[in-house]
């Protein structure tokens, strides 16, 4: 690999301000702002809107879709049974 064509890969702190959560990792992301980390070193800090600490899926606060309620609402609106194109019911006369 040609070293001069690769992006600078360095230590960066990603901070979720909504959750008060930050983690140190390596990335090519850059920032003018810096933060002093627990080890006493200063790293660039990138603020993010959502992380695993604040995302509804990971926190267990995800909204679930009530599919049974949607089916009941459909049947209430359009009737309980759907008939075939020939006007008869869909049951097999056996």
PDB file of N, CA and C in Angstrom:
ATOM      1  N   UNK A   1       0.841  -1.190   0.000  1.00  0.00           N
ATOM      2  CA  UNK A   1       0.000   0.000   0.000  1.00  0.00           C
ATOM      3  C   UNK A   1       0.878   1.242   0.000  1.00  0.00           C
ATOM      4  N   UNK A   2       0.380   2.252  -0.599  1.00  0.00           N
ATOM      5  CA  UNK A   2       1.095   3.513  -0.616  1.00  0.00           C
ATOM      6  C   UNK A   2       0.670   4.331   0.594  1.00  0.00           C
ATOM      7  N   UNK A   3       1.604   4.651   1.453  1.00  0.00           N
ATOM      8  CA  UNK A   3       1.315   5.335   2.703  1.00  0.00           C
ATOM      9  C   UNK A   3       0.766   6.739   2.492  1.00  0.00           C
ATOM     10  N   UNK A   4       1.175   7.419   1.448  1.00  0.00           N
ATOM     11  CA  UNK A   4       0.747   8.802   1.253  1.00  0.00           C
ATOM     12  C   UNK A   4      -0.699   8.897   0.760  1.00  0.00           C
ATOM     13  N   UNK A   5      -1.321   7.804   0.383  1.00  0.00           N
ATOM     14  CA  UNK A   5      -2.703   7.829  -0.098  1.00  0.00           C
ATOM     15  C   UNK A   5      -3.706   7.367   0.956  1.00  0.00           C
ATOM     16  N   UNK A   6      -3.221   6.921   2.094  1.00  0.00           N
ATOM     17  CA  UNK A   6      -4.104   6.451   3.149  1.00  0.00           C
ATOM     18  C   UNK A   6      -4.480   7.607   4.073  1.00  0.00           C
ATOM     19  N   UNK A   7      -5.743   7.670   4.534  1.00  0.00           N
ATOM     20  CA  UNK A   7      -6.123   8.732   5.471  1.00  0.00           C
ATOM     21  C   UNK A   7      -5.459   8.531   6.831  1.00  0.00           C
ATOM     22  N   UNK A   8      -5.341   9.616   7.562  1.00  0.00           N
ATOM     23  CA  UNK A   8      -4.738   9.574   8.895  1.00  0.00           C
ATOM     24  C   UNK A   8      -5.690   8.858   9.856  1.00  0.00           C
ATOM     25  N   UNK A   9      -5.232   7.764  10.432  1.00  0.00           N
ATOM     26  CA  UNK A   9      -6.023   6.932  11.335  1.00  0.00           C
ATOM     27  C   UNK A   9      -5.469   7.139  12.742  1.00  0.00           C
ATOM     28  N   UNK A  10      -6.249   7.753  13.626  1.00  0.00           N
ATOM     29  CA  UNK A  10      -5.732   8.148  14.924  1.00  0.00           C
ATOM     30  C   UNK A  10      -6.804   7.974  16.004  1.00  0.00           C
ATOM     31  N   UNK A  11      -6.412   8.165  17.247  1.00  0.00           N
ATOM     32  CA  UNK A  11      -7.334   8.053  18.379  1.00  0.00           C
ATOM     33  C   UNK A  11      -8.279   9.259  18.409  1.00  0.00           C
ATOM     34  N   UNK A  12      -9.584   8.982  18.591  1.00  0.00           N
ATOM     35  CA  UNK A  12     -10.618  10.018  18.623  1.00  0.00           C
ATOM     36  C   UNK A  12     -11.627   9.646  19.696  1.00  0.00           C
ATOM     37  N   UNK A  13     -12.161  10.648  20.382  1.00  0.00           N
ATOM     38  CA  UNK A  13     -13.230  10.429  21.352  1.00  0.00           C
ATOM     39  C   UNK A  13     -14.549  10.806  20.689  1.00  0.00           C
ATOM     40  N   UNK A  14     -15.507   9.872  20.689  1.00  0.00           N
ATOM     41  CA  UNK A  14     -16.859  10.159  20.224  1.00  0.00           C
ATOM     42  C   UNK A  14     -17.717  10.384  21.453  1.00  0.00           C
ATOM     43  N   UNK A  15     -18.467  11.505  21.443  1.00  0.00           N
ATOM     44  CA  UNK A  15     -19.242  11.882  22.630  1.00  0.00           C
ATOM     45  C   UNK A  15     -20.711  12.061  22.249  1.00  0.00           C
ATOM     46  N   UNK A  16     -21.580  11.352  22.992  1.00  0.00           N
ATOM     47  CA  UNK A  16     -23.028  11.509  22.850  1.00  0.00           C
ATOM     48  C   UNK A  16     -23.464  12.454  23.960  1.00  0.00           C
ATOM     49  N   UNK A  17     -23.710  13.701  23.610  1.00  0.00           N
ATOM     50  CA  UNK A  17     -24.033  14.707  24.615  1.00  0.00           C
ATOM     51  C   UNK A  17     -25.392  14.460  25.259  1.00  0.00           C
ATOM     52  N   UNK A  18     -26.345  13.878  24.533  1.00  0.00           N
ATOM     53  CA  UNK A  18     -27.678  13.630  25.085  1.00  0.00           C
ATOM     54  C   UNK A  18     -27.632  12.612  26.213  1.00  0.00           C
ATOM     55  N   UNK A  19     -26.779  11.604  26.080  1.00  0.00           N
ATOM     56  CA  UNK A  19     -26.700  10.554  27.088  1.00  0.00           C
ATOM     57  C   UNK A  19     -25.553  10.769  28.070  1.00  0.00           C
ATOM     58  N   UNK A  20     -24.691  11.733  27.793  1.00  0.00           N
ATOM     59  CA  UNK A  20     -23.537  11.938  28.659  1.00  0.00           C
ATOM     60  C   UNK A  20     -22.551  10.781  28.575  1.00  0.00           C
ATOM     61  N   UNK A  21     -22.401  10.220  27.390  1.00  0.00           N
ATOM     62  CA  UNK A  21     -21.590   9.030  27.173  1.00  0.00           C
ATOM     63  C   UNK A  21     -20.498   9.349  26.164  1.00  0.00           C
ATOM     64  N   UNK A  22     -19.282   8.884  26.423  1.00  0.00           N
ATOM     65  CA  UNK A  22     -18.172   9.091  25.505  1.00  0.00           C
ATOM     66  C   UNK A  22     -17.313   7.834  25.467  1.00  0.00           C
ATOM     67  N   UNK A  23     -16.714   7.588  24.317  1.00  0.00           N
ATOM     68  CA  UNK A  23     -15.819   6.437  24.208  1.00  0.00           C
ATOM     69  C   UNK A  23     -14.648   6.783  23.300  1.00  0.00           C
ATOM     70  N   UNK A  24     -13.527   6.187  23.604  1.00  0.00           N
ATOM     71  CA  UNK A  24     -12.288   6.409  22.867  1.00  0.00           C
ATOM     72  C   UNK A  24     -12.097   5.269  21.882  1.00  0.00           C
ATOM     73  N   UNK A  25     -11.847   5.608  20.638  1.00  0.00           N
ATOM     74  CA  UNK A  25     -11.607   4.609  19.602  1.00  0.00           C
ATOM     75  C   UNK A  25     -10.659   5.203  18.573  1.00  0.00           C
ATOM     76  N   UNK A  26     -10.393   4.466  17.530  1.00  0.00           N
ATOM     77  CA  UNK A  26      -9.540   4.975  16.450  1.00  0.00           C
ATOM     78  C   UNK A  26     -10.421   5.228  15.244  1.00  0.00           C
ATOM     79  N   UNK A  27     -10.154   6.323  14.533  1.00  0.00           N
ATOM     80  CA  UNK A  27     -10.971   6.709  13.401  1.00  0.00           C
ATOM     81  C   UNK A  27     -10.202   7.666  12.502  1.00  0.00           C
ATOM     82  N   UNK A  28     -10.759   7.895  11.322  1.00  0.00           N
ATOM     83  CA  UNK A  28     -10.199   8.908  10.423  1.00  0.00           C
ATOM     84  C   UNK A  28     -10.921  10.240  10.587  1.00  0.00           C
ATOM     85  N   UNK A  29     -11.947  10.288  11.445  1.00  0.00           N
ATOM     86  CA  UNK A  29     -12.687  11.527  11.698  1.00  0.00           C
ATOM     87  C   UNK A  29     -11.780  12.539  12.393  1.00  0.00           C
ATOM     88  N   UNK A  30     -11.989  13.799  12.080  1.00  0.00           N
ATOM     89  CA  UNK A  30     -11.185  14.850  12.686  1.00  0.00           C
ATOM     90  C   UNK A  30     -12.091  15.903  13.303  1.00  0.00           C
ATOM     91  N   UNK A  31     -11.533  16.678  14.196  1.00  0.00           N
ATOM     92  CA  UNK A  31     -12.274  17.742  14.846  1.00  0.00           C
ATOM     93  C   UNK A  31     -11.289  18.774  15.374  1.00  0.00           C
ATOM     94  N   UNK A  32     -11.733  20.016  15.406  1.00  0.00           N
ATOM     95  CA  UNK A  32     -10.912  21.087  15.972  1.00  0.00           C
ATOM     96  C   UNK A  32     -10.986  21.068  17.494  1.00  0.00           C
ATOM     97  N   UNK A  33     -12.090  20.558  18.034  1.00  0.00           N
ATOM     98  CA  UNK A  33     -12.268  20.516  19.492  1.00  0.00           C
ATOM     99  C   UNK A  33     -11.510  19.331  20.077  1.00  0.00           C
ATOM    100  N   UNK A  34     -11.037  19.500  21.292  1.00  0.00           N
ATOM    101  CA  UNK A  34     -10.308  18.434  21.974  1.00  0.00           C
ATOM    102  C   UNK A  34     -10.896  18.223  23.361  1.00  0.00           C
ATOM    103  N   UNK A  35     -10.546  17.082  23.935  1.00  0.00           N
ATOM    104  CA  UNK A  35     -10.989  16.748  25.282  1.00  0.00           C
ATOM    105  C   UNK A  35      -9.863  15.999  25.976  1.00  0.00           C
ATOM    106  N   UNK A  36      -9.742  16.220  27.278  1.00  0.00           N
ATOM    107  CA  UNK A  36      -8.757  15.468  28.048  1.00  0.00           C
ATOM    108  C   UNK A  36      -9.429  14.198  28.536  1.00  0.00           C
ATOM    109  N   UNK A  37      -8.849  13.055  28.177  1.00  0.00           N
ATOM    110  CA  UNK A  37      -9.435  11.759  28.500  1.00  0.00           C
ATOM    111  C   UNK A  37      -8.944  11.281  29.858  1.00  0.00           C
ATOM    112  N   UNK A  38      -9.467  10.175  30.339  1.00  0.00           N
ATOM    113  CA  UNK A  38      -9.144   9.642  31.664  1.00  0.00           C
ATOM    114  C   UNK A  38      -7.661   9.309  31.838  1.00  0.00           C
ATOM    115  N   UNK A  39      -6.982   9.010  30.747  1.00  0.00           N
ATOM    116  CA  UNK A  39      -5.570   8.656  30.842  1.00  0.00           C
ATOM    117  C   UNK A  39      -4.654   9.880  30.875  1.00  0.00           C
ATOM    118  N   UNK A  40      -5.245  11.087  30.862  1.00  0.00           N
ATOM    119  CA  UNK A  40      -4.463  12.307  30.919  1.00  0.00           C
ATOM    120  C   UNK A  40      -4.070  12.859  29.562  1.00  0.00           C
ATOM    121  N   UNK A  41      -4.291  12.103  28.507  1.00  0.00           N
ATOM    122  CA  UNK A  41      -3.978  12.547  27.149  1.00  0.00           C
ATOM    123  C   UNK A  41      -5.109  13.405  26.591  1.00  0.00           C
ATOM    124  N   UNK A  42      -4.779  14.251  25.612  1.00  0.00           N
ATOM    125  CA  UNK A  42      -5.767  15.092  24.943  1.00  0.00           C
ATOM    126  C   UNK A  42      -6.033  14.520  23.561  1.00  0.00           C
ATOM    127  N   UNK A  43      -7.327  14.314  23.253  1.00  0.00           N
ATOM    128  CA  UNK A  43      -7.739  13.731  21.973  1.00  0.00           C
ATOM    129  C   UNK A  43      -8.765  14.629  21.305  1.00  0.00           C
ATOM    130  N   UNK A  44      -8.858  14.554  19.968  1.00  0.00           N
ATOM    131  CA  UNK A  44      -9.949  15.266  19.292  1.00  0.00           C
ATOM    132  C   UNK A  44     -11.282  14.635  19.699  1.00  0.00           C
ATOM    133  N   UNK A  45     -12.322  15.454  19.815  1.00  0.00           N
ATOM    134  CA  UNK A  45     -13.632  14.941  20.210  1.00  0.00           C
ATOM    135  C   UNK A  45     -14.640  15.244  19.107  1.00  0.00           C
ATOM    136  N   UNK A  46     -15.442  14.237  18.749  1.00  0.00           N
ATOM    137  CA  UNK A  46     -16.494  14.364  17.752  1.00  0.00           C
ATOM    138  C   UNK A  46     -17.821  14.137  18.460  1.00  0.00           C
ATOM    139  N   UNK A  47     -18.710  15.139  18.412  1.00  0.00           N
ATOM    140  CA  UNK A  47     -20.023  15.007  19.032  1.00  0.00           C
ATOM    141  C   UNK A  47     -20.977  14.323  18.067  1.00  0.00           C
ATOM    142  N   UNK A  48     -21.709  13.329  18.576  1.00  0.00           N
ATOM    143  CA  UNK A  48     -22.681  12.599  17.773  1.00  0.00           C
ATOM    144  C   UNK A  48     -24.060  12.764  18.395  1.00  0.00           C
ATOM    145  N   UNK A  49     -25.106  12.665  17.575  1.00  0.00           N
ATOM    146  CA  UNK A  49     -26.466  12.840  18.071  1.00  0.00           C
ATOM    147  C   UNK A  49     -26.997  11.584  18.750  1.00  0.00           C
ATOM    148  N   UNK A  50     -26.640  10.417  18.225  1.00  0.00           N
ATOM    149  CA  UNK A  50     -27.154   9.156  18.767  1.00  0.00           C
ATOM    150  C   UNK A  50     -26.014   8.162  18.871  1.00  0.00           C
ATOM    151  N   UNK A  51     -25.977   7.462  19.990  1.00  0.00           N
ATOM    152  CA  UNK A  51     -25.025   6.367  20.164  1.00  0.00           C
ATOM    153  C   UNK A  51     -25.792   5.183  20.742  1.00  0.00           C
ATOM    154  N   UNK A  52     -25.082   4.127  21.078  1.00  0.00           N
ATOM    155  CA  UNK A  52     -25.750   2.958  21.649  1.00  0.00           C
ATOM    156  C   UNK A  52     -26.373   3.273  23.004  1.00  0.00           C
ATOM    157  N   UNK A  53     -25.916   4.318  23.675  1.00  0.00           N
ATOM    158  CA  UNK A  53     -26.466   4.697  24.970  1.00  0.00           C
ATOM    159  C   UNK A  53     -27.790   5.444  24.860  1.00  0.00           C
ATOM    160  N   UNK A  54     -28.067   6.062  23.709  1.00  0.00           N
ATOM    161  CA  UNK A  54     -29.289   6.848  23.587  1.00  0.00           C
ATOM    162  C   UNK A  54     -30.230   6.349  22.487  1.00  0.00           C
ATOM    163  N   UNK A  55     -29.808   5.371  21.689  1.00  0.00           N
ATOM    164  CA  UNK A  55     -30.658   4.874  20.603  1.00  0.00           C
ATOM    165  C   UNK A  55     -31.779   4.003  21.188  1.00  0.00           C
ATOM    166  N   UNK A  56     -33.029   4.238  20.780  1.00  0.00           N
ATOM    167  CA  UNK A  56     -34.156   3.479  21.344  1.00  0.00           C
ATOM    168  C   UNK A  56     -34.029   1.966  21.193  1.00  0.00           C
ATOM    169  N   UNK A  57     -33.445   1.489  20.125  1.00  0.00           N
ATOM    170  CA  UNK A  57     -33.312   0.038  19.937  1.00  0.00           C
ATOM    171  C   UNK A  57     -32.423  -0.573  21.010  1.00  0.00           C
ATOM    172  N   UNK A  58     -31.305   0.063  21.307  1.00  0.00           N
ATOM    173  CA  UNK A  58     -30.353  -0.480  22.262  1.00  0.00           C
ATOM    174  C   UNK A  58     -30.749  -0.221  23.714  1.00  0.00           C
ATOM    175  N   UNK A  59     -31.538   0.809  23.959  1.00  0.00           N
ATOM    176  CA  UNK A  59     -31.938   1.117  25.332  1.00  0.00           C
ATOM    177  C   UNK A  59     -33.195   0.380  25.757  1.00  0.00           C
ATOM    178  N   UNK A  60     -33.857  -0.304  24.816  1.00  0.00           N
ATOM    179  CA  UNK A  60     -35.076  -1.044  25.145  1.00  0.00           C
ATOM    180  C   UNK A  60     -36.313  -0.178  25.111  1.00  0.00           C
ATOM    181  N   UNK A  61     -36.213   1.025  24.618  1.00  0.00           N
ATOM    182  CA  UNK A  61     -37.348   1.933  24.556  1.00  0.00           C
ATOM    183  C   UNK A  61     -37.904   2.026  23.140  1.00  0.00           C
ATOM    184  N   UNK A  62     -37.609   1.013  22.323  1.00  0.00           N
ATOM    185  CA  UNK A  62     -38.083   1.013  20.942  1.00  0.00           C
ATOM    186  C   UNK A  62     -39.587   0.835  20.900  1.00  0.00           C
ATOM    187  N   UNK A  63     -40.207   1.497  19.961  1.00  0.00           N
ATOM    188  CA  UNK A  63     -41.648   1.385  19.784  1.00  0.00           C
ATOM    189  C   UNK A  63     -41.943   0.120  18.988  1.00  0.00           C
ATOM    190  N   UNK A  64     -42.826  -0.714  19.487  1.00  0.00           N
ATOM    191  CA  UNK A  64     -43.185  -1.927  18.767  1.00  0.00           C
ATOM    192  C   UNK A  64     -44.462  -1.689  17.981  1.00  0.00           C
ATOM    193  N   UNK A  65     -44.554  -2.316  16.841  1.00  0.00           N
ATOM    194  CA  UNK A  65     -45.720  -2.170  15.985  1.00  0.00           C
ATOM    195  C   UNK A  65     -46.756  -3.201  16.404  1.00  0.00           C
ATOM    196  N   UNK A  66     -47.964  -2.763  16.621  1.00  0.00           N
ATOM    197  CA  UNK A  66     -49.040  -3.651  17.034  1.00  0.00           C
ATOM    198  C   UNK A  66     -49.722  -4.198  15.783  1.00  0.00           C
ATOM    199  N   UNK A  67     -49.182  -5.291  15.243  1.00  0.00           N
ATOM    200  CA  UNK A  67     -49.716  -5.825  13.992  1.00  0.00           C
ATOM    201  C   UNK A  67     -51.100  -6.427  14.194  1.00  0.00           C
ATOM    202  N   UNK A  68     -51.366  -6.994  15.352  1.00  0.00           N
ATOM    203  CA  UNK A  68     -52.686  -7.568  15.605  1.00  0.00           C
ATOM    204  C   UNK A  68     -53.740  -6.471  15.595  1.00  0.00           C
ATOM    205  N   UNK A  69     -53.445  -5.333  16.144  1.00  0.00           N
ATOM    206  CA  UNK A  69     -54.370  -4.212  16.124  1.00  0.00           C
ATOM    207  C   UNK A  69     -54.628  -3.704  14.728  1.00  0.00           C
ATOM    208  N   UNK A  70     -53.625  -3.729  13.881  1.00  0.00           N
ATOM    209  CA  UNK A  70     -53.795  -3.287  12.499  1.00  0.00           C
ATOM    210  C   UNK A  70     -54.696  -4.240  11.723  1.00  0.00           C
ATOM    211  N   UNK A  71     -54.549  -5.540  11.955  1.00  0.00           N
ATOM    212  CA  UNK A  71     -55.398  -6.520  11.278  1.00  0.00           C
ATOM    213  C   UNK A  71     -56.839  -6.362  11.731  1.00  0.00           C
ATOM    214  N   UNK A  72     -57.046  -6.211  13.023  1.00  0.00           N
ATOM    215  CA  UNK A  72     -58.396  -6.019  13.548  1.00  0.00           C
ATOM    216  C   UNK A  72     -59.021  -4.750  12.985  1.00  0.00           C
ATOM    217  N   UNK A  73     -58.231  -3.707  12.857  1.00  0.00           N
ATOM    218  CA  UNK A  73     -58.734  -2.451  12.301  1.00  0.00           C
ATOM    219  C   UNK A  73     -59.109  -2.638  10.826  1.00  0.00           C
ATOM    220  N   UNK A  74     -58.316  -3.394  10.076  1.00  0.00           N
ATOM    221  CA  UNK A  74     -58.621  -3.663   8.670  1.00  0.00           C
ATOM    222  C   UNK A  74     -59.919  -4.453   8.552  1.00  0.00           C
ATOM    223  N   UNK A  75     -60.065  -5.504   9.370  1.00  0.00           N
ATOM    224  CA  UNK A  75     -61.280  -6.321   9.315  1.00  0.00           C
ATOM    225  C   UNK A  75     -62.511  -5.520   9.728  1.00  0.00           C
ATOM    226  N   UNK A  76     -62.348  -4.639  10.670  1.00  0.00           N
ATOM    227  CA  UNK A  76     -63.462  -3.794  11.102  1.00  0.00           C
ATOM    228  C   UNK A  76     -63.880  -2.856   9.974  1.00  0.00           C
ATOM    229  N   UNK A  77     -62.928  -2.327   9.266  1.00  0.00           N
ATOM    230  CA  UNK A  77     -63.215  -1.373   8.207  1.00  0.00           C
ATOM    231  C   UNK A  77     -63.771  -2.046   6.955  1.00  0.00           C
ATOM    232  N   UNK A  78     -63.195  -3.189   6.555  1.00  0.00           N
ATOM    233  CA  UNK A  78     -63.551  -3.801   5.282  1.00  0.00           C
ATOM    234  C   UNK A  78     -64.314  -5.120   5.429  1.00  0.00           C
ATOM    235  N   UNK A  79     -64.663  -5.505   6.604  1.00  0.00           N
ATOM    236  CA  UNK A  79     -65.398  -6.760   6.801  1.00  0.00           C
ATOM    237  C   UNK A  79     -64.474  -7.855   7.280  1.00  0.00           C
ATOM    238  N   UNK A  80     -65.068  -8.867   7.881  1.00  0.00           N
ATOM    239  CA  UNK A  80     -64.294  -9.934   8.521  1.00  0.00           C
ATOM    240  C   UNK A  80     -63.685 -10.921   7.561  1.00  0.00           C
ATOM    241  N   UNK A  81     -64.351 -11.229   6.419  1.00  0.00           N
ATOM    242  CA  UNK A  81     -63.792 -12.228   5.511  1.00  0.00           C
ATOM    243  C   UNK A  81     -63.689 -11.641   4.112  1.00  0.00           C
ATOM    244  N   UNK A  82     -62.707 -12.120   3.387  1.00  0.00           N
ATOM    245  CA  UNK A  82     -62.492 -11.674   2.022  1.00  0.00           C
ATOM    246  C   UNK A  82     -62.930 -12.802   1.103  1.00  0.00           C
ATOM    247  N   UNK A  83     -63.763 -12.510   0.104  1.00  0.00           N
ATOM    248  CA  UNK A  83     -64.242 -13.531  -0.815  1.00  0.00           C
ATOM    249  C   UNK A  83     -63.383 -13.543  -2.066  1.00  0.00           C
ATOM    250  N   UNK A  84     -63.377 -14.702  -2.760  1.00  0.00           N
ATOM    251  CA  UNK A  84     -62.598 -14.842  -3.980  1.00  0.00           C
ATOM    252  C   UNK A  84     -63.240 -14.088  -5.136  1.00  0.00           C
ATOM    253  N   UNK A  85     -62.603 -14.117  -6.281  1.00  0.00           N
ATOM    254  CA  UNK A  85     -63.071 -13.375  -7.457  1.00  0.00           C
ATOM    255  C   UNK A  85     -64.368 -13.947  -8.026  1.00  0.00           C
ATOM    256  N   UNK A  86     -64.651 -15.268  -7.795  1.00  0.00           N
ATOM    257  CA  UNK A  86     -65.855 -15.881  -8.338  1.00  0.00           C
ATOM    258  C   UNK A  86     -67.069 -15.642  -7.459  1.00  0.00           C
ATOM    259  N   UNK A  87     -66.911 -14.919  -6.383  1.00  0.00           N
ATOM    260  CA  UNK A  87     -68.037 -14.595  -5.512  1.00  0.00           C
ATOM    261  C   UNK A  87     -68.257 -15.616  -4.422  1.00  0.00           C
ATOM    262  N   UNK A  88     -67.599 -16.755  -4.500  1.00  0.00           N
ATOM    263  CA  UNK A  88     -67.734 -17.783  -3.470  1.00  0.00           C
ATOM    264  C   UNK A  88     -66.676 -17.605  -2.415  1.00  0.00           C
ATOM    265  N   UNK A  89     -66.725 -18.437  -1.408  1.00  0.00           N
ATOM    266  CA  UNK A  89     -65.699 -18.329  -0.395  1.00  0.00           C
ATOM    267  C   UNK A  89     -64.455 -19.096  -0.847  1.00  0.00           C
ATOM    268  N   UNK A  90     -63.391 -18.914  -0.133  1.00  0.00           N
ATOM    269  CA  UNK A  90     -62.111 -19.502  -0.539  1.00  0.00           C
ATOM    270  C   UNK A  90     -61.930 -20.916  -0.042  1.00  0.00           C
ATOM    271  N   UNK A  91     -62.929 -21.505   0.597  1.00  0.00           N
ATOM    272  CA  UNK A  91     -62.790 -22.854   1.144  1.00  0.00           C
ATOM    273  C   UNK A  91     -62.884 -23.882   0.028  1.00  0.00           C
ATOM    274  N   UNK A  92     -62.128 -24.945   0.152  1.00  0.00           N
ATOM    275  CA  UNK A  92     -62.105 -26.017  -0.834  1.00  0.00           C
ATOM    276  C   UNK A  92     -63.247 -26.982  -0.523  1.00  0.00           C
ATOM    277  N   UNK A  93     -64.187 -27.199  -1.472  1.00  0.00           N
ATOM    278  CA  UNK A  93     -65.322 -28.103  -1.210  1.00  0.00           C
ATOM    279  C   UNK A  93     -64.871 -29.560  -1.290  1.00  0.00           C
ATOM    280  N   UNK A  94     -64.511 -30.131  -0.173  1.00  0.00           N
ATOM    281  CA  UNK A  94     -64.032 -31.514  -0.183  1.00  0.00           C
ATOM    282  C   UNK A  94     -64.967 -32.428   0.544  1.00  0.00           C
TER     283      UNK A  94
END
